[in-house]
Amino acid sequence: MRPSLHYDVLVVGAGVAGLTAGARLAESGARVCVLAKGVGSTHLAAGTVDVLGYDPDRVESPASALPAFVGARPDHPYALLGVDAVGPAVDWFATRVERGPQPGYRYVGSLERNHLLPSAVGAARPSALVPETMAGGDLGAERPVCIVGTRVLREFHASLCAGNITRLGIESRALEVKFEIDRPEVNALGLGRRFDDPAFRRDLAARLGPLVQGDERVGLPAVLGLRDPHGAWSDLQERLGRPVFEIPTLPPSVPGMRMFEALRAALRAAGGRLVMGARVVGAEREGARVTALRVDTAGRETIFGARSVVLATGGFASGGLALGSDWMVRETMLDLPLRGVPPPGSPRFRPEYFDEQPMAPVGVAVEANLRAEGTENVLVAGAALPGAEPWREGSGEGISLTSGYRAAELVLASDGVAAAA
Amino acid sequence: MTEVLHELLRGSLDHCVKCTICETACPVSNVTPLFPGPKYAGPQAERYRVDDEPSVEWSVDYCSGCGICTQVCPQGVKIAEINAQARHKLKQQKGVPLRDRLIARPTVLGRLGTPVARLANASLRSRPVRVAGERVLGVHRDAPVPRFAGRTFRSWARHHSSPASGRRVVYFHGCGTEYYEPDVGEKTVAVLEHNGYQVDIPKQGCCGLPLQSNGLFDDARKYVLRLARALAPHARDGALIVGNATSCTLMLKRESREILGLLDDPDLKLVSERTYDVCELLLELHDRGELKTDLQPVEKVVAYHAPCQQQGHWIGKPALELLALVPGLEVRELDARCCGIAGTYGLKREKYDVAMAAGADLFDQIRTSQAGLVACDSETCRWQIEHATHKPSAHPIELLHRAYRL
């Protein structure tokens, strides 16, 4: 069927990989449309850029550890992308956040050294680039910590967090304060909104000020503002006269929302389009070329034509891959060939969550240039790539950013879009 | 409602993983504690809604029905649709106030107001009348109400004959065009004809969207099916149906079928498949290389807002692509989710402030945009925007009309 709408490139998925690919392509002059059935995993993640955290022991420096890491794993996305591809992608991201809709908000750090940030339960989590609002929580520093919680936020327990930080050898204690909140259901989102209000911060700081002691730094759940996190965080630091840092909470993740908004703004600023709520249900093909995607739009299918497609639909959690009750695994958009599926009869899962899970590295079979096997013009980015276990490796955002960025470059190189621009 | 459909929507709630992404995007719950959010009122409370038992959760009355929650849900949960049905159930139990029954019937209001337009317009802008209207009826004294044009679009259409052409469309004008903005209808027809379409304008009525939003499902079904019966024969003859009221075209395409449980009606199904938003149709024409490009300069700075309901078509922002073709026209894309009005929601005494707060981001962006005009595809949104920002507004098709010098 003849396409109704034409783009140079269609990107499917609005997570970190999809938005990065889309924005990068649009910035190079390509006509890009990002199609997504909904918001991606940003809102569920910590909002940090984890590049490499474990191999399998904790990694101090991703830059130093990556060559050996990929040497031992020739099928890993980082091996495919090349270790040198990570830096430019991460730098690109950091500058897009700085140009983003939250004035002054930025990421700090580099591939040279991982931060060691406390999680909501007080475990140390290695991460390369982190929002400035979190950096003060680095457990590599000795400075004592005061974790501030509030009863209204059920998913953040200050004493649990502080207790575990103490176990890691950092002096730490918990404080409970009352947050003035008038909502029937309180979550990080509701609190994030409140912290945008200077009067709310002033009141909180006035009550908190007398309670913190010595040279304690103050850890709060990551709710310090949705619109102006830099302003909210700076304001609190100034009022308390000491470092303040955010600790990621359960979803909805306020720092994750900021990350999404920064990437979305980059896409929009470059003239890229984003269609949210649209499900891709199939493709039009000419031989090995996908010439168009069939999209379930209101009332009927609409055919979106394009010269290239970037598939950034995620893994099992995002619905890019699905495991049926018949134990068959499929790629859900184009039924592309997969790699890494455990052979029939062999174990697929192990009992412990953080065990090496046989099903975990399953992904779309790709060639070295990220092209999906059996296609000429479908490139794969993000968690749909095979060979990684991001939650064990602490590598999710690193893989998504790098593969999204790289996919865009490969499309530009193969497609002549850049030359036209 | 067919059981199958009810199960389809209700079944989708089992896909809810409680990620709360819908609540991060909800324009209403972000500004008022009166609505805890789409997840709370929808997939969560729905588990406690049992047929023939009282509704357990009343906050869903404060859902404006903008549909953004369904758009952003990564799991495919039909949140807005579940909430619309919950609102219907709630209204059945609590009763529907006279006000809602009245403002949900634009054709009745239009027929009453049009012959006495001057008097009606003056009354609607008279403070004492509005204060009384708020006290007696519950329509907020400051809420934006449109001006009756004093003539109907149909009175023009009756005397208009479209040049014969092999390419035929049926124009679905909607109630806003009929009673308040007949000139937008005339311009839409002119732009379509300029692009080689023969435009037929059959007798038609309201799509029933305001009734649906107010929980009056039985009447909404009657309205939308009556409209489908009027349009379907033309669709069967091969004509496309094109409209400029983006929420009404969305009602025909998708909302009525899902929310009112009319998936099985063959007329509505056909109409749904053949209905186009006018900008969508023109952009497809452009992408086929068939859109007339004799567009003359329009030296203007325009801010464009894509309404929530337009985003519910899941086709992007065709108006932006079209306006970009007009020489001299500088278009600034606004980036706010909602103007707050949601059809009749923001007219209500108890919801006016919520609606204005929901639109505050958009109004701020418009004020700082330095645009002299706001383009937007929905008439109720335009009226809200004009009310809040005192900036003039236009349907994107009006700008194309000007550029074509028709």
Coordinates of N, CA, C and O in Angstrom, one line a residue, chain B residues 14-78:
Chain B
D14 N -5.6 -4.9 33.3 CA -4.6 -5.9 33.9 C -3.2 -5.7 33.4 O -2.3 -6.3 33.9
H15 N -3.1 -4.9 32.3 CA -1.7 -4.6 31.8 C -1.1 -3.5 32.6 O 0.1 -3.1 32.4
C16 N -1.9 -2.8 33.5 CA -1.4 -1.7 34.3 C -0.3 -2.3 35.3 O -0.6 -3.2 36.0
V17 N 0.9 -1.7 35.2 CA 1.9 -2.1 36.1 C 2.2 -1.0 37.2 O 3.1 -1.1 38.0
K18 N 1.2 -0.1 37.3 CA 1.3 1.0 38.3 C 2.5 1.8 38.2 O 3.1 2.2 39.2
C19 N 3.0 2.1 37.0 CA 4.2 2.8 36.8 C 4.0 4.3 37.0 O 4.9 5.1 37.2
T20 N 2.7 4.7 37.0 CA 2.3 6.1 37.3 C 2.7 7.1 36.2 O 2.6 8.3 36.3
I21 N 3.1 6.6 35.0 CA 3.5 7.5 33.9 C 2.3 8.3 33.5 O 2.4 9.5 33.2
C22 N 1.1 7.7 33.6 CA -0.1 8.5 33.2 C -0.3 9.7 34.1 O -0.7 10.8 33.7
E23 N 0.0 9.5 35.4 CA -0.2 10.6 36.3 C 0.9 11.7 36.2 O 0.6 12.9 36.5
T24 N 2.1 11.4 35.6 CA 3.1 12.4 35.4 C 2.6 13.3 34.2 O 3.0 14.4 34.1
A25 N 1.7 12.8 33.4 CA 1.3 13.6 32.2 C -0.1 14.2 32.4 O -0.5 15.0 31.5
C26 N -0.9 13.9 33.4 CA -2.3 14.3 33.5 C -2.3 15.8 33.8 O -1.8 16.3 34.8
P27 N -3.0 16.6 32.9 CA -3.0 18.0 33.2 C -3.9 18.4 34.4 O -3.7 19.5 34.9
V28 N -4.8 17.5 34.7 CA -5.7 17.9 35.8 C -5.1 17.6 37.2 O -5.0 18.4 38.1
S29 N -4.7 16.3 37.4 CA -4.1 15.9 38.7 C -2.9 16.7 39.0 O -2.5 16.8 40.2
N30 N -2.2 17.3 38.0 CA -1.1 18.1 38.2 C -1.4 19.4 38.9 O -0.5 20.1 39.4
V31 N -2.7 19.8 38.8 CA -3.0 21.2 39.4 C -4.0 21.1 40.5 O -4.3 22.2 41.1
T32 N -4.6 20.0 40.8 CA -5.6 20.0 41.8 C -5.6 18.6 42.6 O -5.5 17.6 41.9
P33 N -5.8 18.7 43.9 CA -5.9 17.5 44.6 C -7.3 16.8 44.5 O -7.5 15.7 45.0
L34 N -8.2 17.5 43.8 CA -9.6 17.0 43.7 C -9.6 15.8 42.8 O -10.5 14.9 42.9
F35 N -8.6 15.7 41.9 CA -8.5 14.5 41.1 C -7.2 13.9 41.4 O -6.1 14.4 41.0
P36 N -7.2 12.7 42.0 CA -5.9 12.1 42.4 C -5.1 11.6 41.2 O -3.9 11.3 41.3
G37 N -5.8 11.4 40.1 CA -5.0 11.0 38.9 C -5.6 9.9 38.2 O -6.4 9.1 38.7
P38 N -5.3 9.7 36.9 CA -5.9 8.7 36.0 C -5.7 7.3 36.5 O -6.6 6.4 36.4
K39 N -4.5 7.0 37.1 CA -4.3 5.6 37.5 C -5.2 5.3 38.7 O -5.8 4.3 38.8
Y40 N -5.2 6.2 39.7 CA -6.0 6.1 40.9 C -7.5 5.9 40.6 O -8.1 4.9 41.0
A41 N -8.0 6.8 39.7 CA -9.4 6.7 39.4 C -9.8 5.6 38.4 O -10.9 5.1 38.4
G42 N -8.8 5.3 37.6 CA -9.0 4.3 36.5 C -8.7 2.9 36.9 O -9.4 2.2 37.6
P43 N -7.5 2.4 36.5 CA -7.1 1.0 36.7 C -7.2 0.6 38.1 O -7.5 -0.6 38.4
Q44 N -7.0 1.5 39.1 CA -7.0 1.1 40.5 C -8.5 0.9 40.9 O -8.9 -0.1 41.4
A45 N -9.3 2.0 40.8 CA -10.6 2.0 41.3 C -11.5 1.1 40.5 O -12.5 0.6 41.0
E46 N -11.2 0.9 39.2 CA -12.0 0.0 38.4 C -12.2 -1.4 39.0 O -13.2 -2.0 38.8
R47 N -11.2 -1.8 39.7 CA -11.3 -3.2 40.3 C -12.4 -3.3 41.3 O -12.8 -4.3 41.7
Y48 N -12.8 -2.1 41.8 CA -13.8 -2.1 42.9 C -15.2 -1.7 42.3 O -16.2 -1.6 43.0
R49 N -15.2 -1.4 41.0 CA -16.5 -1.1 40.4 C -17.2 -2.4 39.9 O -16.7 -3.1 39.0
V50 N -18.3 -2.7 40.5 CA -19.0 -3.9 40.2 C -20.4 -3.5 39.6 O -21.0 -2.6 40.1
D51 N -20.8 -4.2 38.5 CA -22.1 -4.0 37.9 C -23.2 -4.0 39.0 O -23.2 -4.8 39.8
D52 N -24.1 -3.1 38.8 CA -25.3 -3.0 39.7 C -24.9 -2.7 41.2 O -25.8 -2.9 42.0
E53 N -23.7 -2.3 41.4 CA -23.4 -1.8 42.8 C -23.0 -0.4 42.7 O -22.5 0.1 41.7
P54 N -23.2 0.4 43.8 CA -22.8 1.8 43.7 C -21.4 2.0 43.4 O -20.5 1.2 43.7
S55 N -21.1 3.2 42.8 CA -19.8 3.5 42.4 C -19.0 3.8 43.7 O -19.5 4.4 44.6
V56 N -17.7 3.4 43.7 CA -16.9 3.5 44.9 C -16.0 4.7 44.9 O -15.4 5.0 45.9
E57 N -16.0 5.5 43.8 CA -14.9 6.5 43.7 C -15.5 7.6 42.9 O -15.9 7.5 41.8
W58 N -15.6 8.8 43.6 CA -16.3 9.9 42.9 C -15.3 10.9 42.3 O -15.8 11.8 41.6
S59 N -14.1 10.8 42.5 CA -13.2 11.8 42.0 C -13.1 11.8 40.4 O -12.7 12.8 39.8
V60 N -13.5 10.7 39.8 CA -13.5 10.6 38.4 C -14.3 11.7 37.7 O -14.1 12.0 36.5
D61 N -15.2 12.3 38.4 CA -16.0 13.4 37.9 C -15.1 14.6 37.5 O -15.4 15.4 36.7
Y62 N -13.9 14.6 38.2 CA -13.0 15.7 37.9 C -12.0 15.4 36.8 O -11.2 16.2 36.4
C63 N -12.1 14.2 36.2 CA -11.3 13.9 35.0 C -11.9 14.7 33.9 O -13.1 14.7 33.7
S64 N -11.1 15.4 33.1 CA -11.6 16.2 32.1 C -11.8 15.4 30.8 O -12.4 15.9 29.8
G65 N -11.3 14.2 30.7 CA -11.5 13.4 29.5 C -10.6 13.8 28.4 O -10.8 13.5 27.2
C66 N -9.4 14.4 28.6 CA -8.5 14.9 27.6 C -7.9 13.7 26.8 O -7.5 13.9 25.7
G67 N -7.7 12.6 27.5 CA -7.2 11.4 26.8 C -5.7 11.3 26.8 O -5.1 10.3 26.2
I68 N -5.0 12.2 27.5 CA -3.5 12.1 27.4 C -3.0 10.9 28.1 O -2.0 10.3 27.7
C69 N -3.7 10.4 29.2 CA -3.2 9.2 29.9 C -3.1 8.0 29.0 O -2.1 7.3 29.0
T70 N -4.1 7.8 28.1 CA -4.1 6.7 27.2 C -2.9 6.9 26.2 O -2.2 5.9 25.9
Q71 N -2.7 8.1 25.8 CA -1.6 8.4 24.8 C -0.2 8.0 25.4 O 0.6 7.5 24.7
V72 N 0.0 8.3 26.7 CA 1.4 8.1 27.2 C 1.6 6.7 27.8 O 2.7 6.3 28.1
C73 N 0.5 6.0 28.1 CA 0.6 4.7 28.7 C 1.4 3.7 27.9 O 1.0 3.4 26.7
P74 N 2.6 3.2 28.4 CA 3.4 2.3 27.5 C 2.8 0.9 27.5 O 3.3 0.1 26.7
Q75 N 1.8 0.6 28.3 CA 1.3 -0.7 28.4 C 0.0 -0.9 27.7 O -0.6 -2.0 27.7
G76 N -0.5 0.1 27.0 CA -1.7 0.0 26.2 C -3.0 0.0 27.1 O -4.0 -0.5 26.6
V77 N -2.9 0.5 28.3 CA -4.2 0.5 29.1 C -5.1 1.6 28.6 O -4.6 2.7 28.4
K78 N -6.3 1.3 28.4 CA -7.3 2.3 27.9 C -7.8 3.2 29.1 O -9.0 3.1 29.4

